[in-house]
Every structure is written in C-alpha cells, then in structure tokens.
mmCIF file of C-alpha atoms in Angstrom:
data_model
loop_
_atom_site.group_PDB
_atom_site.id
_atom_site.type_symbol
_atom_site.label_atom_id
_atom_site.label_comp_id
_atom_site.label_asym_id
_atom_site.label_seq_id
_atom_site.Cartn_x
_atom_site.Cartn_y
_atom_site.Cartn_z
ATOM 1 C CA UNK A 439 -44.001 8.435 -89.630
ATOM 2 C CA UNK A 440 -42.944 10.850 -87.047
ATOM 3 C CA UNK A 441 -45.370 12.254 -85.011
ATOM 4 C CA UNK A 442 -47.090 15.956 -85.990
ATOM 5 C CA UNK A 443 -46.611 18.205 -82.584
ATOM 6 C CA UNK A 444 -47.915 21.694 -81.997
ATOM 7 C CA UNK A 445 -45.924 24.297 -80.026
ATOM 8 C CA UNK A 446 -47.429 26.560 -77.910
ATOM 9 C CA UNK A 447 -45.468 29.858 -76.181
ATOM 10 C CA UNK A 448 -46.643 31.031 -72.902
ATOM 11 C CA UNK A 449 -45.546 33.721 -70.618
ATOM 12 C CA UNK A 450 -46.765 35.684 -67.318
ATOM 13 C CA UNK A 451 -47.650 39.368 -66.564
ATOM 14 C CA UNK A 452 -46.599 42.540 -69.713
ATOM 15 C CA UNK A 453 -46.806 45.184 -69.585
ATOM 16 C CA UNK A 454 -44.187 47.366 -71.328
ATOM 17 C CA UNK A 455 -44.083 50.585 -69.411
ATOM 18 C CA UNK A 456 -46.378 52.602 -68.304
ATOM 19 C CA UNK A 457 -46.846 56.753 -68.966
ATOM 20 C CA UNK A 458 -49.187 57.069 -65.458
ATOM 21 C CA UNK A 459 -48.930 58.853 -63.067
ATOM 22 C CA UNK A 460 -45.237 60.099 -64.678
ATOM 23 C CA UNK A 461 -44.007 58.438 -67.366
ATOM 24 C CA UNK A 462 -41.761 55.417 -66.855
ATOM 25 C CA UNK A 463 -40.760 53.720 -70.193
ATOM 26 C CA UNK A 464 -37.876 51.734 -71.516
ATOM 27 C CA UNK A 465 -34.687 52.886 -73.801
ATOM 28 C CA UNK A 466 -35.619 53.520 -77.548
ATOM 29 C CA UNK A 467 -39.294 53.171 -77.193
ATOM 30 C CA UNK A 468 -38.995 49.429 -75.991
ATOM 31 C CA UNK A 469 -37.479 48.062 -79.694
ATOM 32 C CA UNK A 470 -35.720 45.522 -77.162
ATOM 33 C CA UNK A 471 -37.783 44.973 -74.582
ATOM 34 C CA UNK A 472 -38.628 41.143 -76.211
ATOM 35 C CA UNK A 473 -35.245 40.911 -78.132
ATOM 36 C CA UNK A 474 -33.827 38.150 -75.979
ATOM 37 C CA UNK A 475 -36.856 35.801 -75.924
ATOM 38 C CA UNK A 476 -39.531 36.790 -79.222
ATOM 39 C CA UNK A 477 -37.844 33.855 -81.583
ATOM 40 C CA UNK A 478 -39.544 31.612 -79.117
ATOM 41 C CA UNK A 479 -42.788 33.545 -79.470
ATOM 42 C CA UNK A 480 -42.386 33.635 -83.452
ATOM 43 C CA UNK A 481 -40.863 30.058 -83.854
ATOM 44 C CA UNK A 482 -44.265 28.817 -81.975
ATOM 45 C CA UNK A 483 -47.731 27.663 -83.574
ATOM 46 C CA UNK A 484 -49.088 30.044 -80.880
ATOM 47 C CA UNK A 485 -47.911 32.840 -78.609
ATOM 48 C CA UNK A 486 -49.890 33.436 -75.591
ATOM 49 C CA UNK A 487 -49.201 35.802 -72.061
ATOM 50 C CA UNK A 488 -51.066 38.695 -70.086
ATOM 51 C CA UNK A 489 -51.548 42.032 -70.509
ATOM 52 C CA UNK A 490 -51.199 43.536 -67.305
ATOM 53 C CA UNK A 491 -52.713 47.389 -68.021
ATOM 54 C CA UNK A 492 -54.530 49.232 -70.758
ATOM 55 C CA UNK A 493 -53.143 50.665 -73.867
ATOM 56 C CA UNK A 494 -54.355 53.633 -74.726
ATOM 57 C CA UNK A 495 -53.546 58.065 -74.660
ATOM 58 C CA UNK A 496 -55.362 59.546 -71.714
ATOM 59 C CA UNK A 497 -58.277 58.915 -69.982
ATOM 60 C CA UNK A 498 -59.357 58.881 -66.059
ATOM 61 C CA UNK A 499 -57.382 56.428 -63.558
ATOM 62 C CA UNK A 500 -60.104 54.702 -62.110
ATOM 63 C CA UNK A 501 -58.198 53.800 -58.972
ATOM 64 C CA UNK A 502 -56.898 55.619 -55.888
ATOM 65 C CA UNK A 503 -53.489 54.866 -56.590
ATOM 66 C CA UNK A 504 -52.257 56.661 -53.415
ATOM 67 C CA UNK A 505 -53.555 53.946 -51.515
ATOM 68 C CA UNK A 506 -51.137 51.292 -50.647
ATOM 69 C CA UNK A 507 -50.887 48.085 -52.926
ATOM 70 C CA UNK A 508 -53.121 50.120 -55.617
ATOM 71 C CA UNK A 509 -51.505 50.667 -58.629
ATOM 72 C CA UNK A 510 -52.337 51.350 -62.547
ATOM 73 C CA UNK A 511 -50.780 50.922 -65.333
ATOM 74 C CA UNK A 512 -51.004 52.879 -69.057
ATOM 75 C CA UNK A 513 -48.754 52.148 -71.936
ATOM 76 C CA UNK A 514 -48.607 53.919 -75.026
ATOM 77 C CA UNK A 515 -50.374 53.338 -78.159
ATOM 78 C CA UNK A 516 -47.119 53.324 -80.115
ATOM 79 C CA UNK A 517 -45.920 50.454 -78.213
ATOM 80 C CA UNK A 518 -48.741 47.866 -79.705
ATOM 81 C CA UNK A 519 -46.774 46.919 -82.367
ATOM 82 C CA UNK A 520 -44.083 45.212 -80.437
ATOM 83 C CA UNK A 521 -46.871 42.848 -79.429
ATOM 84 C CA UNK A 522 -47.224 41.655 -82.925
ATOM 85 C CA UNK A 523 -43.913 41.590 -84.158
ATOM 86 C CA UNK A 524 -42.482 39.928 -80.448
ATOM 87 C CA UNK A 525 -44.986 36.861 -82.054
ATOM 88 C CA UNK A 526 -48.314 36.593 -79.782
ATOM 89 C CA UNK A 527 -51.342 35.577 -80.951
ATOM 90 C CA UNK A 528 -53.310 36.148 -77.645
ATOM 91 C CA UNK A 529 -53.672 38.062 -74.542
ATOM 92 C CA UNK A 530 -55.668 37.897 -70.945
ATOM 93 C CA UNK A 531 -57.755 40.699 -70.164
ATOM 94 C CA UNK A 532 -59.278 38.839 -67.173
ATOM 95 C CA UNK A 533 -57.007 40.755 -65.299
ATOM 96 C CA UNK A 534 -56.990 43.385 -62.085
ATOM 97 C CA UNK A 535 -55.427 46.197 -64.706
ATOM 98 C CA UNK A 536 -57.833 46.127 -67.425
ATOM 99 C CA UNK A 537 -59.993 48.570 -65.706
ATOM 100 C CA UNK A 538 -57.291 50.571 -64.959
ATOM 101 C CA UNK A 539 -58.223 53.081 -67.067
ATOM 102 C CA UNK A 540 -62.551 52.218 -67.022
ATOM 103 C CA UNK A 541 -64.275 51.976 -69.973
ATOM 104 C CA UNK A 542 -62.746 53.957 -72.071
ATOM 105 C CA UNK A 543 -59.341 52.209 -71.375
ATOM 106 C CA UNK A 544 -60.588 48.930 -72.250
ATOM 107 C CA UNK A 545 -62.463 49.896 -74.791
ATOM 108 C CA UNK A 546 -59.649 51.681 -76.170
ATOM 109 C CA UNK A 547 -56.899 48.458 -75.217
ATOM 110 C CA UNK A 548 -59.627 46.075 -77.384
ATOM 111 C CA UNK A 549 -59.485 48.346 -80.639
ATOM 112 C CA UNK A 550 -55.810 48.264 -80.472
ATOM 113 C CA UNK A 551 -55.106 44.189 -80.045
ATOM 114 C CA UNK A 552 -57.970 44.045 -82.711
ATOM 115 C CA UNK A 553 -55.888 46.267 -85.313
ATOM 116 C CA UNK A 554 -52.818 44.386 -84.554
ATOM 117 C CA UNK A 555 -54.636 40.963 -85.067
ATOM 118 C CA UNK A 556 -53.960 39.550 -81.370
ATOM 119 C CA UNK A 557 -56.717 37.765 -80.024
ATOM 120 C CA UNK A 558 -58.407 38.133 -76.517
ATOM 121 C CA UNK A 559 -60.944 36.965 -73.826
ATOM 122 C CA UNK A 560 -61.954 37.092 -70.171
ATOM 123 C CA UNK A 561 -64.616 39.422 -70.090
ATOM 124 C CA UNK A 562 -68.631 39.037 -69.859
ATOM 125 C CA UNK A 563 -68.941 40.109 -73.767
ATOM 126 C CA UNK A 564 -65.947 38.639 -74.700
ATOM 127 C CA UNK A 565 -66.135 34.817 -73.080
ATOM 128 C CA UNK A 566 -64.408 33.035 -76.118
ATOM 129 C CA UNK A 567 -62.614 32.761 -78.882
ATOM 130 C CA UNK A 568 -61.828 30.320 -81.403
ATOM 131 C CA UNK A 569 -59.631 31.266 -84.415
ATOM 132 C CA UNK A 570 -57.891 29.048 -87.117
ATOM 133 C CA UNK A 571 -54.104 29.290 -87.726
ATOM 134 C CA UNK A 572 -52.080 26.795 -89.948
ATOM 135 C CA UNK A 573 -55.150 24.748 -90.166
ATOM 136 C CA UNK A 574 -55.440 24.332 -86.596
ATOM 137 C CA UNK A 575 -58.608 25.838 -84.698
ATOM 138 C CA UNK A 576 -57.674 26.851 -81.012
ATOM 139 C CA UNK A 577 -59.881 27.676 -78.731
ATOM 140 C CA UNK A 578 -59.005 30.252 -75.762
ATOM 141 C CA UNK A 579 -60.676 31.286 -72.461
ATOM 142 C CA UNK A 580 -59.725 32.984 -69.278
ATOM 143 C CA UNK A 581 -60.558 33.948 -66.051
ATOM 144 C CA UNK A 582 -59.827 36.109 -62.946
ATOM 145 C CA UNK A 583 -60.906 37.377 -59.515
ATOM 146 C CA UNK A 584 -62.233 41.096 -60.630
ATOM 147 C CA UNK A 585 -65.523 41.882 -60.488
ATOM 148 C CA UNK A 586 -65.602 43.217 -64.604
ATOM 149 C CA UNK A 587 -64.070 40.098 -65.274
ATOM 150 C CA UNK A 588 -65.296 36.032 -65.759
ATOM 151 C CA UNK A 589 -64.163 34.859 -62.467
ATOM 152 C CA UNK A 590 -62.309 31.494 -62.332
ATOM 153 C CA UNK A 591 -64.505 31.082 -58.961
ATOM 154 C CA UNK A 592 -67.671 30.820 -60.578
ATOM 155 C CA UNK A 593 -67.767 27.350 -61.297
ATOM 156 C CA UNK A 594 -71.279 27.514 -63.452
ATOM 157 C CA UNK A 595 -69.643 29.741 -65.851
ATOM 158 C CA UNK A 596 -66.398 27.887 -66.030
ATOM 159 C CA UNK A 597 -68.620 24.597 -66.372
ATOM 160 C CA UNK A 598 -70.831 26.513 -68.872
ATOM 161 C CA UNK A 599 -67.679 27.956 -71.419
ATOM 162 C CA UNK A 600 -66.003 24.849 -71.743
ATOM 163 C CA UNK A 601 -68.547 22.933 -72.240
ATOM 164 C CA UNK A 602 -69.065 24.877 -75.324
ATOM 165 C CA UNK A 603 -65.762 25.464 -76.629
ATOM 166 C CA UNK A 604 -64.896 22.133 -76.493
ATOM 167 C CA UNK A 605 -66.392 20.759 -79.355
ATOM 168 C CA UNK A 606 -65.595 23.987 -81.687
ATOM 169 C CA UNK A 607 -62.259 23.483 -81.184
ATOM 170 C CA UNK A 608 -58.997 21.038 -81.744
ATOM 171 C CA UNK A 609 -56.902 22.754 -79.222
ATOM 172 C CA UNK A 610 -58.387 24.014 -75.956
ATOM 173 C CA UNK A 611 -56.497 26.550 -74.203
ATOM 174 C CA UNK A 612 -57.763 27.976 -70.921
ATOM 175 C CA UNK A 613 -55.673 31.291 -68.833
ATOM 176 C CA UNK A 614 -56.344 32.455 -65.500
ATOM 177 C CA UNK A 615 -54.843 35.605 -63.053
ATOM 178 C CA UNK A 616 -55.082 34.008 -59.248
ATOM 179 C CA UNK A 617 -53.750 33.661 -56.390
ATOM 180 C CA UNK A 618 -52.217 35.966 -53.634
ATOM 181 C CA UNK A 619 -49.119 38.392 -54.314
ATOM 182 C CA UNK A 620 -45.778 38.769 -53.535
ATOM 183 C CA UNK A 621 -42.335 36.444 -52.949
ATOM 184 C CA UNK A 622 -43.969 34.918 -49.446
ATOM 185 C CA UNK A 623 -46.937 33.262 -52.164
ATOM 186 C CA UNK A 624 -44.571 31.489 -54.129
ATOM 187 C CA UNK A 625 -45.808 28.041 -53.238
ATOM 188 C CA UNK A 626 -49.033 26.814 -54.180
ATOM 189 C CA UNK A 627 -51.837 26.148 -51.758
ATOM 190 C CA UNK A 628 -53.479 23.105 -51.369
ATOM 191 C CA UNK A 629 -57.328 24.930 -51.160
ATOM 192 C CA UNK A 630 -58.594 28.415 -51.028
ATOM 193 C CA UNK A 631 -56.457 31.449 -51.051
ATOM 194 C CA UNK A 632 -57.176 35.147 -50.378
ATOM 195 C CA UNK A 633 -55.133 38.369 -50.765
ATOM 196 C CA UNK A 634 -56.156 41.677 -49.093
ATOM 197 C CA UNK A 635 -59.616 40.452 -47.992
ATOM 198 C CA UNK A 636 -60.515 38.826 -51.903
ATOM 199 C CA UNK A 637 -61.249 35.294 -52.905
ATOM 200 C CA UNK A 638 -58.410 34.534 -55.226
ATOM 201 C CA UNK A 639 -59.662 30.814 -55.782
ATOM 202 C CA UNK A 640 -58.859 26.854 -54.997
ATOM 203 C CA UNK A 641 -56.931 26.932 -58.021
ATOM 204 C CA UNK A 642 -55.752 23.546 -57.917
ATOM 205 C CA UNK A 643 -59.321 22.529 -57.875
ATOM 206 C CA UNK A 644 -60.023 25.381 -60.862
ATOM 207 C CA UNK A 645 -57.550 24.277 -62.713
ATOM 208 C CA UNK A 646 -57.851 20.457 -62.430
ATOM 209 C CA UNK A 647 -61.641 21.087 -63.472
ATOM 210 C CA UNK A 648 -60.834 22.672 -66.462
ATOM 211 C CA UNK A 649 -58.811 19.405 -67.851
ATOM 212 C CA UNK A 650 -61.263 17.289 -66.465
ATOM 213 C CA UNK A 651 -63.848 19.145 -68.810
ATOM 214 C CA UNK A 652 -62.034 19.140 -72.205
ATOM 215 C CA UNK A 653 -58.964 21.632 -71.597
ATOM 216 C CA UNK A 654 -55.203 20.519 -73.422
ATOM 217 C CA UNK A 655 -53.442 23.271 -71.550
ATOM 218 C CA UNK A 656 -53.967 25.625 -68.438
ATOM 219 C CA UNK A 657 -51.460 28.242 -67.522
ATOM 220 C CA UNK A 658 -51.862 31.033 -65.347
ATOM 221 C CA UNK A 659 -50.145 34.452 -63.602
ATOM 222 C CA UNK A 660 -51.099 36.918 -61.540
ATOM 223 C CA UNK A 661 -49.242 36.388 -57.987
ATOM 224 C CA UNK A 662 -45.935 38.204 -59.615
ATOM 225 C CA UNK A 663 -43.601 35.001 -58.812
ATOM 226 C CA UNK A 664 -43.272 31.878 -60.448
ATOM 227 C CA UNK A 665 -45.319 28.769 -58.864
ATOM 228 C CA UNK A 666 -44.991 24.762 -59.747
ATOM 229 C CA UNK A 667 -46.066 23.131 -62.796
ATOM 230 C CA UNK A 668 -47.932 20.023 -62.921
ATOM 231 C CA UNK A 669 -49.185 17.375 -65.502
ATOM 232 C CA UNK A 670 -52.491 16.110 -64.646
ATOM 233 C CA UNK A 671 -54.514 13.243 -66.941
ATOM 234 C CA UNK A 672 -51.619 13.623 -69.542
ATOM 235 C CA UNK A 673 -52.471 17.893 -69.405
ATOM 236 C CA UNK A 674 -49.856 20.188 -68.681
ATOM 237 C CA UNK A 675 -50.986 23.022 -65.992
ATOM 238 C CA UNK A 676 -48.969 25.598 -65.031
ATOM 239 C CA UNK A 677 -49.679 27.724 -62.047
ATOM 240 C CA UNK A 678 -48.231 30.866 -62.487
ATOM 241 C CA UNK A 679 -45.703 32.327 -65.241
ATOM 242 C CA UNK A 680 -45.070 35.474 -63.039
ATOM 243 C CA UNK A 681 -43.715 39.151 -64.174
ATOM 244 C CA UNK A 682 -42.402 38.260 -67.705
ATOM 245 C CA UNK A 683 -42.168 41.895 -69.072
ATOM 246 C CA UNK A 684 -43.152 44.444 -66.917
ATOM 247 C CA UNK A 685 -40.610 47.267 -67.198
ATOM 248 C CA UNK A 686 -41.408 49.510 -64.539
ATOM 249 C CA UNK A 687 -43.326 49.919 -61.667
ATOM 250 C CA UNK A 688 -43.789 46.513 -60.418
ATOM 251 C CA UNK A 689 -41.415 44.946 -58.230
ATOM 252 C CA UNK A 690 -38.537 42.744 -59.661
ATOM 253 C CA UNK A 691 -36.263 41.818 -56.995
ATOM 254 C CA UNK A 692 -34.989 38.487 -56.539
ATOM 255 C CA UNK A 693 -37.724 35.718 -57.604
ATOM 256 C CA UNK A 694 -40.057 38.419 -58.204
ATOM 257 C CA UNK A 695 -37.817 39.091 -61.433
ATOM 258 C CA UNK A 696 -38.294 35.534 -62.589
ATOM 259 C CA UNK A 697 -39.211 35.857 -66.198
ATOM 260 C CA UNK A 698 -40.019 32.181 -67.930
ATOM 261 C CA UNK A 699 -41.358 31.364 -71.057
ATOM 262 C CA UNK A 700 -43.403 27.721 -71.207
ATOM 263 C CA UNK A 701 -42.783 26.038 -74.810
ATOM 264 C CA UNK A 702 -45.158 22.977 -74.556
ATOM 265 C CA UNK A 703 -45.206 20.205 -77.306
ATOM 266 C CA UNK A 704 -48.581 18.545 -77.629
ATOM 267 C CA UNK A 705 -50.129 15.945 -79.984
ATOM 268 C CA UNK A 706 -52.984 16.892 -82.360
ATOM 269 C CA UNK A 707 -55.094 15.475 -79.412
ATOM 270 C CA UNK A 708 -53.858 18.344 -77.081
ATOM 271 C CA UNK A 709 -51.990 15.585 -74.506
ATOM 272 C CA UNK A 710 -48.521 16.631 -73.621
ATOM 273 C CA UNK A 711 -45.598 15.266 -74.982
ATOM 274 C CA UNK A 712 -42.753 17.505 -74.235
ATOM 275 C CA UNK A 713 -41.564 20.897 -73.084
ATOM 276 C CA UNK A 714 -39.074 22.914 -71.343
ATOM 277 C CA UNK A 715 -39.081 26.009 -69.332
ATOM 278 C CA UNK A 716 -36.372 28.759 -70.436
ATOM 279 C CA UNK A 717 -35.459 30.796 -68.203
ATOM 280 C CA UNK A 718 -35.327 34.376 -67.910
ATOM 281 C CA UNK A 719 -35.069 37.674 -65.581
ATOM 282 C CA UNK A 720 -35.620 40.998 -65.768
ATOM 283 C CA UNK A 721 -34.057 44.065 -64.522
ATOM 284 C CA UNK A 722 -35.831 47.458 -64.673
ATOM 285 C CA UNK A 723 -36.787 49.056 -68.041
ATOM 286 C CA UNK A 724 -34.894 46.226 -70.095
ATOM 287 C CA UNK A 725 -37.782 43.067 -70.386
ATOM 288 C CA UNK A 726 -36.846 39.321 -69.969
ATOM 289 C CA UNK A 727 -32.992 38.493 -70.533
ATOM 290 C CA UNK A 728 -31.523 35.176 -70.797
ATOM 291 C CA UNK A 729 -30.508 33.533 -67.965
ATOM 292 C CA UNK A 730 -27.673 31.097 -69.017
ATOM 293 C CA UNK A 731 -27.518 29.525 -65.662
ATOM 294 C CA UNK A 732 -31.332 28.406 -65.555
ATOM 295 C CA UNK A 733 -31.951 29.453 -62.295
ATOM 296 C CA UNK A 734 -35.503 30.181 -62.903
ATOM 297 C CA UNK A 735 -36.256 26.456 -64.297
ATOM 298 C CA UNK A 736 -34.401 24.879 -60.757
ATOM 299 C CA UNK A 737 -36.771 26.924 -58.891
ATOM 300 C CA UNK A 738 -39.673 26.109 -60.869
ATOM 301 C CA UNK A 739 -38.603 22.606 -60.275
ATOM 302 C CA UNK A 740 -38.045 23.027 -56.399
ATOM 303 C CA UNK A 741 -41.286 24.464 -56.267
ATOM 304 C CA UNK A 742 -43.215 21.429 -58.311
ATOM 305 C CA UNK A 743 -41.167 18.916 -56.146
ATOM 306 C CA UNK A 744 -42.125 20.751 -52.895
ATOM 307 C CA UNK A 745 -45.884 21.488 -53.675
ATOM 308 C CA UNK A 746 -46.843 18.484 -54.703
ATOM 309 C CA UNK A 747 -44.962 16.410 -52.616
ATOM 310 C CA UNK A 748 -42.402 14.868 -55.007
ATOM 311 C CA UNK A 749 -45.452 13.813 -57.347
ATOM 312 C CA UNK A 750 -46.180 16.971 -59.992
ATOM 313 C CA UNK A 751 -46.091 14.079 -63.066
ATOM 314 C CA UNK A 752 -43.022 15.574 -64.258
ATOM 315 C CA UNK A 753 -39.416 15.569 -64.675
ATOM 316 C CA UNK A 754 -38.179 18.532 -64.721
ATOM 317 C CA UNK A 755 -34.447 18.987 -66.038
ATOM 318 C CA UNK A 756 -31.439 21.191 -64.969
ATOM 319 C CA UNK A 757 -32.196 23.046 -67.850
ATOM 320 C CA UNK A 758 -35.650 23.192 -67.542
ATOM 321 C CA UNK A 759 -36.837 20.239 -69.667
ATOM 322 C CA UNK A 760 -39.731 18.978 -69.197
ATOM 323 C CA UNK A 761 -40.929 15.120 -69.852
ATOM 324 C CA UNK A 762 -43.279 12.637 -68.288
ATOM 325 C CA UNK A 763 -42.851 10.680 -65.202
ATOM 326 C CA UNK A 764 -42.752 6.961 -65.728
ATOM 327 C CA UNK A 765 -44.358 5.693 -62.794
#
C-alpha cells in the first residue's frame, strides 16, 4: 500500500505593493503577481509564507521612514483576495512590518486574513493556531525579533507554545523572521547574530530546539536572501525563503531577487520524506517568475554544502530535489 504523504508550500517575504509614502503597485492590480508559481500553492495540502506589511486604507506610519534602513509598507485592501485565490492557508505576522501601520494597521491586516479565511500567528494574543483541513489538524506558530511580536529568543515562551501545541496537533509547523539583512548575510552563522544593534537570534540553536520539542517542519525569512536548508532528526528546517513577492520597494538585485518556493513531502508522522526547491526570481512590480535554469536551487545547495560543512542531511539536486543522505 503506498504510503499517504502530505504536501506542504512554503515561501519567504510578500508583500504585493505598497500605496506608502507614493503609491508603488504592480500592472492590472497584481492579477499576475502569483501566476507563475500559485498551482504549487493550490496543488498543496497547505500554503504557508510571510506577510511583510499591513493591509489596510490609511492610517499613521508609525516609523520615521526618512531614516536610513527604515521602511514601511501598506498594500491595498483590494489586493487580499489574491492571497486566497494564489492558495495560502497561513501567514507570519511575527514580523518587523506588522506595526507598520500601529494598531490600527494590524488590527485592520487581522480582519482582512480573517474574511479571506487565511490563518495567522506570532503575536502575544495570537500565539497559536490549530485548524483542520482534509482531515488533517495542523498546528502553526511563529516568531520574530520585534518587540510587539513572540520573539524566537525567548526560549521560555518557545519552550512553553510547543509544548502545548504538540499534542493538539498531527502536523506541527513552526515560522520564524531572523537573522541579519542584506546579500553579505547570505550564509548562516554558527551562533548569535545581530543587525543594526538588535539580537536577531542563534537560530541554528532556535530552530534545532523547536524539532527537538515536537516540531515536523521549521522554515523561516526575514534576512531578504536565501540561506541553507538542513534536515535535522529526520525534520526538514529551512533557514530563510527570502523576498518571494515583494513588488516594490525592497531590493531585488542579484540573490536578493531569489524567489523559492519549498514543497516538502512528509509522512502522517511529520518526518520528511521528499521535496524539492523550485526556483524563482523576481524583477520589479512582476512577483516570482520561473527560473528554468534553477539557479536559485544551486545556490541554495552551495549554501547548505558550505554552512554546514558538506553535512546539511541532504542531497540536494541540480534541479533542486531534495532527498535524504544515506550515511
């Protein structure tokens, strides 16, 4: 009898344009934005990525965005939709743009996802979430370095939300935004990393915690680039997605416009069986486009082989297949 897998989609950093300080959106109010990539996304048993900004009309920027490296981001209401019909089931807020906007942005972002049926966590009032889908109950939680959101350095918290999702769920899914910015943080530390004077976490040690207590899958974003993937205790972790549909305003040059989507195959016990990493890149006010020569995967690769020494678990394909290392 063949064996009864579970798909999951995951992608980096979206957010689909932005109408702040002037507005900056795609052609034909995004309808393609997710064209080349949402039959992964749909074909999945879940969808998951990050929504970098708020979605809302108006409100007050809460940050000084004339100060360097300080930016915010505002889509418009209208463009919820292509959320739910591009196929996710989830998205981050534990994020350093969910405040963008204060409370009234978030507040405003929540009641939105909720009328479009997409699912979300990261936030003291919003810790967890456990929802049922094709008979399968997954359970998602996430975590960043902002001081409105559940931090991944907190390791009480972490210990403390695991620890109780695990048993309510079959699946356990846990997201994270960490680590340091920019094309020069592309390879993965092995300990603590800051970025402009902030603890952005050990996240090898975060992450490896989080499978040690219960966790089938960890993925994160947050540093804009792509870093290594890893399979740890027969869990797949990967360390950051990057930009995967951020139209404007955020920098896409070279492997900063590395765009991946994760499809991971896992048993019914959440171990990994298979996977592949498809490859993607972006160009300004156009989302992820296929990238037939799977450049993205070989550097994903490069990076695994490089950051952990040869040893990341994995073998990682030419076209960015993913399988176990026999050892």
């Amino acid at each position: 009898m063949k064996e009864l897998l579970l798909t999951l989609a995951l992608c980096g950093d979206i957010m689909m344009g932005t109408t702040y300080p002037t507005l900056r959106l795609p052609a034909n109010d995004g309808a393609y934005i997710f064209s080349d990539v949402a039959a992964l996304f749909q074909e999945a048993d879940l969808a998951a990525g990050n929504l970098e900004g708020v979605i809302c009309e108006g409100g007050t920027c809460s940050k000084n965005t004339e100060k360097a490296n300080n930016y915010a981001f505002r889509m418009p209401e209208s463009y919820a939709h292509l959320l739910k019909d591009a196929g996710f089931d989830y998205l981050n807020l534990a994020n350093n743009h969910t405040n963008d906007f204060g409370t009234y942005g978030l507040e405003r972002t929540r009641q939105i996802l909720d009328e479009q049926g997409i699912y979300y966590t990261g936030l003291p009032d919003c810790e967890s979430v456990v929802f049922e889908k094709d008979s399968v109950r997954y359970g998602i939680c996430s975590f960043g370095h902002n001081s409105y959101t559940l931090k991944h350095t907190d390791t009480a918290t972490v210990t403390r939300i695991l620890t109780d999702l695990r048993p309510r769920c079959d699946i356990l899914i846990v997201n994270f935004h960490g680590g340091a910015e920019g094309s020069k943080y592309s390879h993965l530390p092995d300990g603590p990393e800051s970025y402009l004077g902030e603890n952005r976490g050990n996240l090898r040690a975060f992450a490896h915690r989080c499978v040690d207590l219960g966790a089938d899958v960890v993925f994160g974003h947050g540093p804009h680039v792509t870093r290594a993937v890893e399979l740890y205790n027969d869990h797949l972790i990967a360390y950051s997605l990057g930009n995967f549909c951020t139209t404007f305003g955020v920098n896409l040059a070279g492997v900063n416009g590395y765009a991946p989507v994760l499809v991971v195959k896992v048993d019914r016990e959440g171990r990994f069986v298979e996977g592949r990493i498809h490859s993607f890149i972006q160009t300004q006010g156009t989302g992820p486009k296929l990238d037939p020569t799977d450049k993205v995967a070989q550097h994903m690769r490069n990076l695994s082989l490089t950051d952990f020494r040869g040893d990341c678990g994995l073998n990682i394909s030419d076209n960015g297949t993913l399988t176990r290392k026999t050892r």
